[in-house]
Amino acid sequence: MPATAVEDTSVLGALRSPKRLKTEILAGLVVALALIPEAISFSIIAGVDPRVGLFASFTMAVTISIVGGRPAMISAATGAIALVVAPLAREYGLDYLIAAVILGGILQVALSVLGVAKLMRFIPRSVMIGFVNALAILIFTSQLPYLMGVPWLVYPMVAVGLVIMFFLPKLTSIVPAPLIAIVLLTAATIVFALGVPDVGDEGELPSSLPAFLIPDVPFTFETLSIIAPFALAIALVGLLESLMTAKLVDDITDSHSNKTREGWGQGVANLVTGFTGGMGGCAMIGQTMINVKVSGARTRISTFLAGVFLLILVVGLGDIVALIPMAALVAVMIMVSVGTLDWHSINPKTLRRMPKSETLVMVATVAVTVITHNLAYGVVVGVITAMVLFARRVAHLTEVVDVAHPDEDTRVYAVKGELFFASSNDLVYQFDYVGDPKNVVIDMSESHIWDASTVATLDAITTKYAAKGKTATIVGLNAPSTERRDRLSGNLGADH
């Protein structure tokens, strides 16, 4: 890792630099303020008490700051996990939800140790761009409920907040612009007694600390059968969203992070969250963008303090926090959505220059994510779309060429290209079984066999020639292709 990257994410480096430490502390405070309404909203989605979401956000943030692999990334209660566990909480209650979170944490640790993080290399750039753009859209649309059916004063307050956050960084970066916007709009609301929705309207804030607990569920196979599907969904959705977010932060900060450690760290954080009565969670992309992109945080200090400040705010200063107008937090999240969107990717010039397949993958990722409100679904569909389009494109690069006629009884074909299930399926139809002479030579020195489908196709070709009383000889295979054909030929159970 480059020295600059190590220095940027070093806790000791931040502690030695008052300027860097101030940035980390203020970033943590801004994130904590933004976490409160989100955690309450996600608790409502999951069908549990707001305390469950708030405690989950505290324990996730603090734990991942210690065990996670991506410094400055924020993990807390999330909408994706809330949607996963909502049916379980609704049908079986909070204890079963907590049991599923604990099992989900165990599965995340196991999957990470088995190397699931390495699969990130198979996510194409177009899927990543679609993921980012879908995220920006979801962040923006999630704020719309706070802008509908509200007093007219909300709109100028949001506008003022946006103006502050847009212009203030051009003048000074001593204090994060989102924090200034929140403080000024809260002060205006209190001084002028403005009748606008505030954080207190979102739900009751806790007045005590989280405590260790064991879910009150029967330890039976029946319980396992109930929670296992939800636990697996928690594990997979949480890992995918967290690893995608870690990769996004890597790109923004131009640094590298340990994805395997981040994966099992998420599992440990969910275990801690479950045993303290939380609803589980994963990386929060919006709050991570506030922390890294807006506030400039780079170390674990900001993540740790986000959790600590959250607990202090909701437990110790709950009466004050309840007065923060939702308009201020909506303005912050709108700025986050604007900053998150990859504007270059939707520029008409870029779209004209970009291959249509790449654009289709991006659009598919965005569309599925926005429709389902689940980033994991969007990424999976995007990857599948990219794979199908890639296979289709590569399949057309394979060709069969008539290259020589050494004598009247011999004809030589050359097969060129990569042969796998998509490209080899049509290969069998590219030979003239009736019109060819007695001896046919198929030169494959410019091709490569990748799978059993291709071996089966070659068997079908030689079988078809044999049925016509002719001999087809395959030559020129490279060593790996020869080994694969020798091992599989005649053992695939089909002669066509």
GROMACS .gro file of C-alpha atoms in nm:
model
  496
    1MET     CA    1   0.000   0.000   0.000
    2PRO     CA    2   0.133   0.348  -0.080
    3ALA     CA    3   0.276   0.542   0.211
    4THR     CA    4   0.030   0.826   0.164
    5ALA     CA    5  -0.262   0.587   0.195
    6VAL     CA    6  -0.123   0.441   0.519
    7GLU     CA    7  -0.075   0.789   0.664
    8ASP     CA    8  -0.425   0.897   0.558
    9THR     CA    9  -0.601   0.610   0.737
   10SER     CA   10  -0.373   0.585   1.041
   11VAL     CA   11  -0.536   0.647   1.380
   12LEU     CA   12  -0.200   0.741   1.535
   13GLY     CA   13  -0.138   0.984   1.251
   14ALA     CA   14  -0.472   1.151   1.316
   15LEU     CA   15  -0.408   1.169   1.691
   16ARG     CA   16  -0.078   1.346   1.626
   17SER     CA   17  -0.237   1.600   1.392
   18PRO     CA   18  -0.483   1.844   1.558
   19LYS     CA   19  -0.622   1.944   1.218
   20ARG     CA   20  -0.686   1.585   1.112
   21LEU     CA   21  -0.827   1.494   1.455
   22LYS     CA   22  -1.068   1.788   1.443
   23THR     CA   23  -1.188   1.671   1.100
   24GLU     CA   24  -1.247   1.319   1.233
   25ILE     CA   25  -1.435   1.441   1.543
   26LEU     CA   26  -1.661   1.679   1.355
   27ALA     CA   27  -1.726   1.419   1.084
   28GLY     CA   28  -1.832   1.170   1.351
   29LEU     CA   29  -2.072   1.427   1.498
   30VAL     CA   30  -2.231   1.505   1.161
   31VAL     CA   31  -2.275   1.134   1.085
   32ALA     CA   32  -2.428   1.071   1.428
   33LEU     CA   33  -2.686   1.342   1.369
   34ALA     CA   34  -2.769   1.197   1.026
   35LEU     CA   35  -2.794   0.845   1.170
   36ILE     CA   36  -3.073   0.925   1.415
   37PRO     CA   37  -3.370   0.971   1.179
   38GLU     CA   38  -3.240   0.695   0.951
   39ALA     CA   39  -3.218   0.443   1.235
   40ILE     CA   40  -3.565   0.536   1.357
   41SER     CA   41  -3.709   0.508   1.005
   42PHE     CA   42  -3.548   0.168   0.949
   43SER     CA   43  -3.687   0.048   1.284
   44ILE     CA   44  -4.034   0.142   1.164
   45ILE     CA   45  -3.975  -0.047   0.837
   46ALA     CA   46  -3.864  -0.353   1.033
   47GLY     CA   47  -4.166  -0.322   1.262
   48VAL     CA   48  -3.969  -0.281   1.585
   49ASP     CA   49  -3.926  -0.014   1.853
   50PRO     CA   50  -3.699   0.281   1.748
   51ARG     CA   51  -3.461   0.186   2.029
   52VAL     CA   52  -3.379  -0.138   1.844
   53GLY     CA   53  -3.254   0.053   1.539
   54LEU     CA   54  -3.070   0.317   1.740
   55PHE     CA   55  -2.890   0.061   1.956
   56ALA     CA   56  -2.801  -0.137   1.642
   57SER     CA   57  -2.649   0.174   1.485
   58PHE     CA   58  -2.442   0.244   1.797
   59THR     CA   59  -2.308  -0.110   1.838
   60MET     CA   60  -2.246  -0.161   1.465
   61ALA     CA   61  -2.052   0.165   1.429
   62VAL     CA   62  -1.837   0.116   1.738
   63THR     CA   63  -1.764  -0.252   1.669
   64ILE     CA   64  -1.681  -0.212   1.299
   65SER     CA   65  -1.448   0.078   1.381
   66ILE     CA   66  -1.235  -0.172   1.571
   67VAL     CA   67  -1.265  -0.495   1.372
   68GLY     CA   68  -1.351  -0.371   1.020
   69GLY     CA   69  -1.115  -0.363   0.724
   70ARG     CA   70  -1.219  -0.029   0.566
   71PRO     CA   71  -1.129   0.277   0.779
   72ALA     CA   72  -1.381   0.565   0.779
   73MET     CA   73  -1.668   0.349   0.654
   74ILE     CA   74  -1.992   0.372   0.851
   75SER     CA   75  -2.193   0.063   0.945
   76ALA     CA   76  -2.528   0.083   1.120
   77ALA     CA   77  -2.890  -0.028   1.094
   78THR     CA   78  -2.985  -0.014   0.724
   79GLY     CA   79  -3.295  -0.018   0.510
   80ALA     CA   80  -3.176  -0.326   0.319
   81ILE     CA   81  -3.153  -0.533   0.639
   82ALA     CA   82  -3.479  -0.383   0.769
   83LEU     CA   83  -3.660  -0.505   0.457
   84VAL     CA   84  -3.511  -0.852   0.500
   85VAL     CA   85  -3.610  -0.894   0.866
   86ALA     CA   86  -3.949  -0.719   0.857
   87PRO     CA   87  -4.153  -1.036   0.774
   88LEU     CA   88  -3.976  -1.229   1.052
   89ALA     CA   89  -4.039  -0.957   1.311
   90ARG     CA   90  -4.401  -0.922   1.202
   91GLU     CA   91  -4.479  -1.294   1.223
   92TYR     CA   92  -4.258  -1.419   1.506
   93GLY     CA   93  -4.154  -1.116   1.711
   94LEU     CA   94  -3.836  -0.940   1.819
   95ASP     CA   95  -3.662  -1.239   1.979
   96TYR     CA   96  -3.666  -1.438   1.655
   97LEU     CA   97  -3.537  -1.131   1.470
   98ILE     CA   98  -3.244  -1.103   1.711
   99ALA     CA   99  -3.171  -1.475   1.678
  100ALA     CA  100  -3.163  -1.435   1.299
  101VAL     CA  101  -2.922  -1.140   1.329
  102ILE     CA  102  -2.687  -1.347   1.547
  103LEU     CA  103  -2.696  -1.641   1.305
  104GLY     CA  104  -2.649  -1.398   1.015
  105GLY     CA  105  -2.336  -1.264   1.186
  106ILE     CA  106  -2.199  -1.617   1.222
  107LEU     CA  107  -2.265  -1.686   0.853
  108GLN     CA  108  -2.091  -1.361   0.753
  109VAL     CA  109  -1.780  -1.462   0.948
  110ALA     CA  110  -1.784  -1.809   0.790
  111LEU     CA  111  -1.838  -1.682   0.435
  112SER     CA  112  -1.562  -1.424   0.474
  113VAL     CA  113  -1.314  -1.681   0.605
  114LEU     CA  114  -1.402  -1.897   0.302
  115GLY     CA  115  -1.300  -1.608   0.073
  116VAL     CA  116  -1.631  -1.463  -0.048
  117ALA     CA  117  -1.469  -1.116  -0.064
  118LYS     CA  118  -1.257  -1.234  -0.357
  119LEU     CA  119  -1.573  -1.248  -0.569
  120MET     CA  120  -1.567  -0.867  -0.579
  121ARG     CA  121  -1.322  -0.890  -0.869
  122PHE     CA  122  -1.606  -1.024  -1.086
  123ILE     CA  123  -1.819  -0.711  -1.046
  124PRO     CA  124  -1.777  -0.503  -1.366
  125ARG     CA  125  -1.720  -0.128  -1.366
  126SER     CA  126  -2.060  -0.067  -1.529
  127VAL     CA  127  -2.231  -0.247  -1.239
  128MET     CA  128  -2.034  -0.035  -0.993
  129ILE     CA  129  -2.143   0.285  -1.169
  130GLY     CA  130  -2.503   0.162  -1.172
  131PHE     CA  131  -2.473   0.081  -0.802
  132VAL     CA  132  -2.352   0.435  -0.728
  133ASN     CA  133  -2.619   0.602  -0.942
  134ALA     CA  134  -2.896   0.387  -0.796
  135LEU     CA  135  -2.771   0.473  -0.451
  136ALA     CA  136  -2.790   0.845  -0.530
  137ILE     CA  137  -3.148   0.803  -0.653
  138LEU     CA  138  -3.251   0.602  -0.346
  139ILE     CA  139  -3.096   0.854  -0.108
  140PHE     CA  140  -3.288   1.134  -0.280
  141THR     CA  141  -3.621   0.950  -0.304
  142SER     CA  142  -3.596   0.842   0.061
  143GLN     CA  143  -3.616   1.211   0.154
  144LEU     CA  144  -3.936   1.276  -0.042
  145PRO     CA  145  -4.171   1.162   0.239
  146TYR     CA  146  -4.025   1.441   0.455
  147LEU     CA  147  -4.115   1.693   0.182
  148MET     CA  148  -4.476   1.589   0.128
  149GLY     CA  149  -4.771   1.715   0.328
  150VAL     CA  150  -4.550   1.939   0.543
  151PRO     CA  151  -4.573   2.310   0.638
  152TRP     CA  152  -4.450   2.544   0.363
  153LEU     CA  153  -4.164   2.661   0.587
  154VAL     CA  154  -3.992   2.326   0.533
  155TYR     CA  155  -3.911   2.411   0.171
  156PRO     CA  156  -3.725   2.741   0.230
  157MET     CA  157  -3.542   2.575   0.522
  158VAL     CA  158  -3.423   2.292   0.296
  159ALA     CA  159  -3.320   2.550   0.035
  160VAL     CA  160  -3.123   2.749   0.293
  161GLY     CA  161  -2.950   2.432   0.409
  162LEU     CA  162  -2.853   2.346   0.052
  163VAL     CA  163  -2.718   2.698  -0.010
  164ILE     CA  164  -2.508   2.679   0.308
  165MET     CA  165  -2.359   2.343   0.213
  166PHE     CA  166  -2.292   2.449  -0.145
  167PHE     CA  167  -2.125   2.785  -0.082
  168LEU     CA  168  -1.967   2.751   0.264
  169PRO     CA  169  -1.692   2.505   0.153
  170LYS     CA  170  -1.583   2.767  -0.102
  171LEU     CA  171  -1.515   3.008   0.186
  172THR     CA  172  -1.384   2.780   0.460
  173SER     CA  173  -1.350   2.412   0.547
  174ILE     CA  174  -1.268   2.460   0.916
  175VAL     CA  175  -1.607   2.317   1.020
  176PRO     CA  176  -1.807   2.073   0.803
  177ALA     CA  177  -2.079   2.260   0.614
  178PRO     CA  178  -2.348   2.001   0.704
  179LEU     CA  179  -2.285   2.062   1.076
  180ILE     CA  180  -2.317   2.439   1.027
  181ALA     CA  181  -2.641   2.391   0.836
  182ILE     CA  182  -2.786   2.166   1.106
  183VAL     CA  183  -2.689   2.403   1.389
  184LEU     CA  184  -2.816   2.718   1.216
  185LEU     CA  185  -3.148   2.567   1.108
  186THR     CA  186  -3.203   2.415   1.454
  187ALA     CA  187  -3.127   2.750   1.618
  188ALA     CA  188  -3.369   2.928   1.383
  189THR     CA  189  -3.639   2.671   1.459
  190ILE     CA  190  -3.599   2.720   1.835
  191VAL     CA  191  -3.559   3.101   1.835
  192PHE     CA  192  -3.852   3.168   1.602
  193ALA     CA  193  -4.063   2.878   1.734
  194LEU     CA  194  -4.113   2.742   1.382
  195GLY     CA  195  -4.379   2.475   1.354
  196VAL     CA  196  -4.193   2.225   1.138
  197PRO     CA  197  -4.140   1.846   1.175
  198ASP     CA  198  -3.840   1.754   1.388
  199VAL     CA  199  -3.647   1.443   1.492
  200GLY     CA  200  -3.871   1.398   1.795
  201ASP     CA  201  -4.166   1.338   1.562
  202GLU     CA  202  -3.996   1.028   1.418
  203GLY     CA  203  -4.021   0.826   1.738
  204GLU     CA  204  -3.929   0.807   2.104
  205LEU     CA  205  -3.556   0.822   2.178
  206PRO     CA  206  -3.408   0.574   2.432
  207SER     CA  207  -3.318   0.686   2.783
  208SER     CA  208  -3.093   0.396   2.885
  209LEU     CA  209  -2.789   0.207   2.757
  210PRO     CA  210  -2.815  -0.119   2.562
  211ALA     CA  211  -2.767  -0.435   2.770
  212PHE     CA  212  -2.648  -0.789   2.694
  213LEU     CA  213  -2.928  -1.034   2.622
  214ILE     CA  214  -2.991  -1.378   2.480
  215PRO     CA  215  -3.298  -1.408   2.257
  216ASP     CA  216  -3.586  -1.591   2.422
  217VAL     CA  217  -3.644  -1.857   2.157
  218PRO     CA  218  -3.653  -2.238   2.176
  219PHE     CA  219  -3.316  -2.385   2.079
  220THR     CA  220  -3.469  -2.638   1.841
  221PHE     CA  221  -3.442  -2.742   1.477
  222GLU     CA  222  -3.781  -2.579   1.415
  223THR     CA  223  -3.646  -2.243   1.532
  224LEU     CA  224  -3.342  -2.290   1.309
  225SER     CA  225  -3.565  -2.366   1.010
  226ILE     CA  226  -3.756  -2.042   1.074
  227ILE     CA  227  -3.459  -1.807   1.116
  228ALA     CA  228  -3.208  -1.970   0.877
  229PRO     CA  229  -3.349  -1.824   0.550
  230PHE     CA  230  -3.360  -1.476   0.703
  231ALA     CA  231  -3.011  -1.517   0.852
  232LEU     CA  232  -2.871  -1.617   0.513
  233ALA     CA  233  -3.039  -1.317   0.351
  234ILE     CA  234  -2.897  -1.088   0.622
  235ALA     CA  235  -2.550  -1.232   0.564
  236LEU     CA  236  -2.554  -1.207   0.184
  237VAL     CA  237  -2.722  -0.866   0.156
  238GLY     CA  238  -2.503  -0.724   0.432
  239LEU     CA  239  -2.181  -0.857   0.280
  240LEU     CA  240  -2.264  -0.743  -0.071
  241GLU     CA  241  -2.365  -0.393   0.035
  242SER     CA  242  -2.066  -0.359   0.269
  243LEU     CA  243  -1.807  -0.484   0.021
  244MET     CA  244  -1.948  -0.266  -0.257
  245THR     CA  245  -1.936   0.034  -0.027
  246ALA     CA  246  -1.579  -0.049   0.076
  247LYS     CA  247  -1.477  -0.062  -0.290
  248LEU     CA  248  -1.648   0.273  -0.348
  249VAL     CA  249  -1.457   0.431  -0.058
  250ASP     CA  250  -1.134   0.277  -0.189
  251ASP     CA  251  -1.192   0.459  -0.518
  252ILE     CA  252  -1.279   0.790  -0.351
  253THR     CA  253  -0.980   0.787  -0.115
  254ASP     CA  254  -0.740   0.624  -0.364
  255SER     CA  255  -0.647   0.364  -0.103
  256HIS     CA  256  -0.683  -0.011  -0.057
  257SER     CA  257  -0.874  -0.193   0.217
  258ASN     CA  258  -0.884  -0.550   0.344
  259LYS     CA  259  -1.217  -0.682   0.210
  260THR     CA  260  -1.189  -1.017   0.387
  261ARG     CA  261  -1.138  -0.845   0.721
  262GLU     CA  262  -1.428  -0.611   0.642
  263GLY     CA  263  -1.649  -0.912   0.571
  264TRP     CA  264  -1.583  -1.098   0.895
  265GLY     CA  265  -1.580  -0.765   1.080
  266GLN     CA  266  -1.939  -0.711   0.964
  267GLY     CA  267  -2.021  -1.054   1.102
  268VAL     CA  268  -1.866  -0.973   1.440
  269ALA     CA  269  -2.052  -0.640   1.447
  270ASN     CA  270  -2.382  -0.819   1.382
  271LEU     CA  271  -2.306  -1.067   1.660
  272VAL     CA  272  -2.246  -0.781   1.905
  273THR     CA  273  -2.557  -0.605   1.777
  274GLY     CA  274  -2.770  -0.917   1.816
  275PHE     CA  275  -2.655  -0.985   2.170
  276THR     CA  276  -2.738  -0.625   2.268
  277GLY     CA  277  -3.088  -0.633   2.121
  278GLY     CA  278  -3.020  -0.460   1.789
  279MET     CA  279  -3.182  -0.528   1.453
  280GLY     CA  280  -2.857  -0.590   1.265
  281GLY     CA  281  -2.707  -0.387   0.984
  282CYS     CA  282  -2.426  -0.337   0.736
  283ALA     CA  283  -2.236  -0.053   0.570
  284MET     CA  284  -2.444   0.264   0.527
  285ILE     CA  285  -2.358   0.415   0.194
  286GLY     CA  286  -2.524   0.753   0.247
  287GLN     CA  287  -2.365   0.811   0.587
  288THR     CA  288  -2.032   0.681   0.458
  289MET     CA  289  -2.047   0.942   0.183
  290ILE     CA  290  -2.118   1.211   0.445
  291ASN     CA  291  -1.820   1.090   0.645
  292VAL     CA  292  -1.568   1.042   0.364
  293LYS     CA  293  -1.672   1.265   0.077
  294VAL     CA  294  -1.847   1.556   0.248
  295SER     CA  295  -1.664   1.574   0.581
  296GLY     CA  296  -1.324   1.445   0.467
  297ALA     CA  297  -1.278   1.175   0.732
  298ARG     CA  298  -1.023   0.902   0.665
  299THR     CA  299  -0.971   0.700   0.984
  300ARG     CA  300  -1.149   0.467   1.226
  301ILE     CA  301  -1.181   0.756   1.473
  302SER     CA  302  -1.473   0.911   1.284
  303THR     CA  303  -1.658   0.577   1.267
  304PHE     CA  304  -1.602   0.510   1.638
  305LEU     CA  305  -1.709   0.859   1.738
  306ALA     CA  306  -2.017   0.842   1.515
  307GLY     CA  307  -2.138   0.554   1.731
  308VAL     CA  308  -2.034   0.719   2.058
  309PHE     CA  309  -2.189   1.054   1.966
  310LEU     CA  310  -2.506   0.877   1.857
  311LEU     CA  311  -2.543   0.716   2.200
  312ILE     CA  312  -2.463   1.041   2.381
  313LEU     CA  313  -2.707   1.236   2.166
  314VAL     CA  314  -3.004   1.000   2.195
  315VAL     CA  315  -2.953   0.898   2.560
  316GLY     CA  316  -2.793   1.203   2.720
  317LEU     CA  317  -2.913   1.486   2.496
  318GLY     CA  318  -3.229   1.335   2.357
  319ASP     CA  319  -3.444   1.638   2.443
  320ILE     CA  320  -3.214   1.867   2.242
  321VAL     CA  321  -3.167   1.629   1.951
  322ALA     CA  322  -3.545   1.591   1.924
  323LEU     CA  323  -3.563   1.961   1.831
  324ILE     CA  324  -3.348   1.927   1.516
  325PRO     CA  325  -3.574   2.005   1.220
  326MET     CA  326  -3.601   1.724   0.967
  327ALA     CA  327  -3.552   1.990   0.697
  328ALA     CA  328  -3.186   2.024   0.802
  329LEU     CA  329  -3.121   1.650   0.774
  330VAL     CA  330  -3.312   1.629   0.445
  331ALA     CA  331  -3.089   1.903   0.303
  332VAL     CA  332  -2.780   1.709   0.411
  333MET     CA  333  -2.900   1.389   0.244
  334ILE     CA  334  -2.995   1.571  -0.078
  335MET     CA  335  -2.641   1.710  -0.099
  336VAL     CA  336  -2.511   1.358  -0.040
  337SER     CA  337  -2.723   1.223  -0.327
  338VAL     CA  338  -2.600   1.500  -0.561
  339GLY     CA  339  -2.239   1.429  -0.468
  340THR     CA  340  -2.282   1.053  -0.499
  341LEU     CA  341  -2.429   1.046  -0.851
  342ASP     CA  342  -2.171   0.981  -1.123
  343TRP     CA  343  -2.271   1.275  -1.344
  344HIS     CA  344  -2.007   1.188  -1.602
  345SER     CA  345  -2.170   0.850  -1.664
  346ILE     CA  346  -2.501   1.009  -1.770
  347ASN     CA  347  -2.348   1.285  -1.980
  348PRO     CA  348  -2.484   1.254  -2.339
  349LYS     CA  349  -2.129   1.259  -2.478
  350THR     CA  350  -2.029   0.971  -2.251
  351LEU     CA  351  -2.341   0.772  -2.339
  352ARG     CA  352  -2.273   0.812  -2.713
  353ARG     CA  353  -1.913   0.697  -2.671
  354MET     CA  354  -1.989   0.407  -2.435
  355PRO     CA  355  -2.070   0.061  -2.580
  356LYS     CA  356  -2.445  -0.005  -2.566
  357SER     CA  357  -2.387  -0.322  -2.365
  358GLU     CA  358  -2.210  -0.125  -2.089
  359THR     CA  359  -2.493   0.126  -2.076
  360LEU     CA  360  -2.751  -0.153  -2.064
  361VAL     CA  361  -2.575  -0.313  -1.766
  362MET     CA  362  -2.570   0.020  -1.582
  363VAL     CA  363  -2.938   0.086  -1.657
  364ALA     CA  364  -3.039  -0.266  -1.549
  365THR     CA  365  -2.853  -0.224  -1.219
  366VAL     CA  366  -3.016   0.114  -1.155
  367ALA     CA  367  -3.366   0.003  -1.258
  368VAL     CA  368  -3.378  -0.313  -1.045
  369THR     CA  369  -3.229  -0.134  -0.744
  370VAL     CA  370  -3.472   0.156  -0.762
  371ILE     CA  371  -3.774  -0.070  -0.820
  372THR     CA  372  -3.690  -0.314  -0.539
  373HIS     CA  373  -3.519  -0.062  -0.308
  374ASN     CA  374  -3.255  -0.329  -0.261
  375LEU     CA  375  -2.899  -0.262  -0.375
  376ALA     CA  376  -2.812  -0.632  -0.355
  377TYR     CA  377  -3.079  -0.728  -0.610
  378GLY     CA  378  -2.959  -0.456  -0.845
  379VAL     CA  379  -2.597  -0.569  -0.826
  380VAL     CA  380  -2.688  -0.935  -0.884
  381VAL     CA  381  -2.903  -0.851  -1.188
  382GLY     CA  382  -2.632  -0.617  -1.318
  383VAL     CA  383  -2.363  -0.885  -1.291
  384ILE     CA  384  -2.586  -1.147  -1.459
  385THR     CA  385  -2.669  -0.902  -1.740
  386ALA     CA  386  -2.299  -0.826  -1.789
  387MET     CA  387  -2.216  -1.198  -1.800
  388VAL     CA  388  -2.485  -1.273  -2.057
  389LEU     CA  389  -2.384  -0.981  -2.280
  390PHE     CA  390  -2.017  -1.075  -2.251
  391ALA     CA  391  -2.089  -1.438  -2.342
  392ARG     CA  392  -2.300  -1.323  -2.639
  393ARG     CA  393  -2.025  -1.089  -2.758
  394VAL     CA  394  -1.747  -1.345  -2.723
  395ALA     CA  395  -1.957  -1.615  -2.892
  396HIS     CA  396  -1.960  -1.414  -3.214
  397LEU     CA  397  -1.580  -1.400  -3.219
  398THR     CA  398  -1.554  -1.771  -3.294
  399GLU     CA  399  -1.526  -1.873  -3.661
  400VAL     CA  400  -1.462  -2.180  -3.876
  401VAL     CA  401  -1.253  -2.122  -4.189
  402ASP     CA  402  -1.188  -2.356  -4.485
  403VAL     CA  403  -0.808  -2.319  -4.514
  404ALA     CA  404  -0.673  -2.598  -4.736
  405HIS     CA  405  -0.741  -2.894  -4.970
  406PRO     CA  406  -0.414  -3.096  -4.972
  407ASP     CA  407  -0.572  -3.357  -5.200
  408GLU     CA  408  -0.911  -3.454  -5.335
  409ASP     CA  409  -0.981  -3.672  -5.031
  410THR     CA  410  -0.882  -3.420  -4.764
  411ARG     CA  411  -1.016  -3.088  -4.641
  412VAL     CA  412  -0.867  -2.873  -4.361
  413TYR     CA  413  -1.074  -2.644  -4.139
  414ALA     CA  414  -0.931  -2.392  -3.893
  415VAL     CA  415  -1.133  -2.310  -3.581
  416LYS     CA  416  -1.048  -1.970  -3.432
  417GLY     CA  417  -1.160  -1.821  -3.101
  418GLU     CA  418  -1.248  -1.910  -2.741
  419LEU     CA  419  -1.477  -2.211  -2.716
  420PHE     CA  420  -1.725  -2.238  -2.428
  421PHE     CA  421  -2.096  -2.311  -2.392
  422ALA     CA  422  -2.211  -1.994  -2.570
  423SER     CA  423  -1.967  -2.002  -2.862
  424SER     CA  424  -1.950  -2.379  -2.918
  425ASN     CA  425  -2.324  -2.447  -2.944
  426ASP     CA  426  -2.333  -2.328  -3.307
  427LEU     CA  427  -1.998  -2.486  -3.395
  428VAL     CA  428  -2.157  -2.819  -3.490
  429TYR     CA  429  -2.355  -2.652  -3.771
  430GLN     CA  430  -2.054  -2.493  -3.943
  431PHE     CA  431  -1.923  -2.803  -4.121
  432ASP     CA  432  -2.037  -2.958  -4.451
  433TYR     CA  433  -2.091  -3.317  -4.339
  434VAL     CA  434  -2.245  -3.424  -4.671
  435GLY     CA  435  -2.020  -3.237  -4.915
  436ASP     CA  436  -1.685  -3.285  -4.741
  437PRO     CA  437  -1.434  -3.550  -4.862
  438LYS     CA  438  -1.346  -3.869  -4.675
  439ASN     CA  439  -1.081  -3.708  -4.453
  440VAL     CA  440  -1.147  -3.391  -4.259
  441VAL     CA  441  -0.881  -3.219  -4.048
  442ILE     CA  442  -0.996  -2.967  -3.788
  443ASP     CA  443  -0.704  -2.742  -3.688
  444MET     CA  444  -0.763  -2.587  -3.343
  445SER     CA  445  -0.425  -2.424  -3.289
  446GLU     CA  446  -0.593  -2.083  -3.276
  447SER     CA  447  -0.864  -2.178  -3.029
  448HIS     CA  448  -0.902  -2.294  -2.670
  449ILE     CA  449  -1.145  -2.536  -2.503
  450TRP     CA  450  -1.288  -2.398  -2.179
  451ASP     CA  451  -1.568  -2.634  -2.077
  452ALA     CA  452  -1.747  -2.967  -2.115
  453SER     CA  453  -1.999  -2.817  -2.359
  454THR     CA  454  -1.723  -2.768  -2.613
  455VAL     CA  455  -1.591  -3.122  -2.567
  456ALA     CA  456  -1.946  -3.253  -2.622
  457THR     CA  457  -1.970  -3.041  -2.939
  458LEU     CA  458  -1.644  -3.182  -3.077
  459ASP     CA  459  -1.767  -3.534  -3.000
  460ALA     CA  460  -2.088  -3.454  -3.189
  461ILE     CA  461  -1.890  -3.327  -3.491
  462THR     CA  462  -1.672  -3.639  -3.515
  463THR     CA  463  -1.981  -3.858  -3.463
  464LYS     CA  464  -2.168  -3.685  -3.747
  465TYR     CA  465  -1.875  -3.734  -3.983
  466ALA     CA  466  -1.847  -4.101  -3.879
  467ALA     CA  467  -2.219  -4.149  -3.953
  468LYS     CA  468  -2.142  -4.038  -4.310
  469GLY     CA  469  -1.851  -4.284  -4.338
  470LYS     CA  470  -1.590  -4.011  -4.304
  471THR     CA  471  -1.304  -3.947  -4.062
  472ALA     CA  472  -1.264  -3.620  -3.872
  473THR     CA  473  -0.929  -3.560  -3.703
  474ILE     CA  474  -0.883  -3.282  -3.449
  475VAL     CA  475  -0.531  -3.140  -3.430
  476GLY     CA  476  -0.343  -2.844  -3.286
  477LEU     CA  477  -0.500  -2.836  -2.940
  478ASN     CA  478  -0.289  -2.668  -2.671
  479ALA     CA  479  -0.196  -2.865  -2.361
  480PRO     CA  480  -0.485  -2.755  -2.130
  481SER     CA  481  -0.740  -2.813  -2.408
  482THR     CA  482  -0.592  -3.156  -2.486
  483GLU     CA  483  -0.604  -3.255  -2.119
  484ARG     CA  484  -0.968  -3.143  -2.089
  485ARG     CA  485  -1.073  -3.325  -2.407
  486ASP     CA  486  -0.889  -3.646  -2.317
  487ARG     CA  487  -1.054  -3.647  -1.974
  488LEU     CA  488  -1.410  -3.575  -2.090
  489SER     CA  489  -1.443  -3.702  -2.446
  490GLY     CA  490  -1.679  -3.999  -2.469
  491ASN     CA  491  -1.785  -3.961  -2.104
  492LEU     CA  492  -2.051  -3.694  -2.135
  493GLY     CA  493  -2.343  -3.927  -2.204
  494ALA     CA  494  -2.450  -3.779  -2.540
  495ASP     CA  495  -2.355  -3.833  -2.900
  496HIS     CA  496  -2.500  -3.513  -3.037
   0.00000   0.00000   0.00000
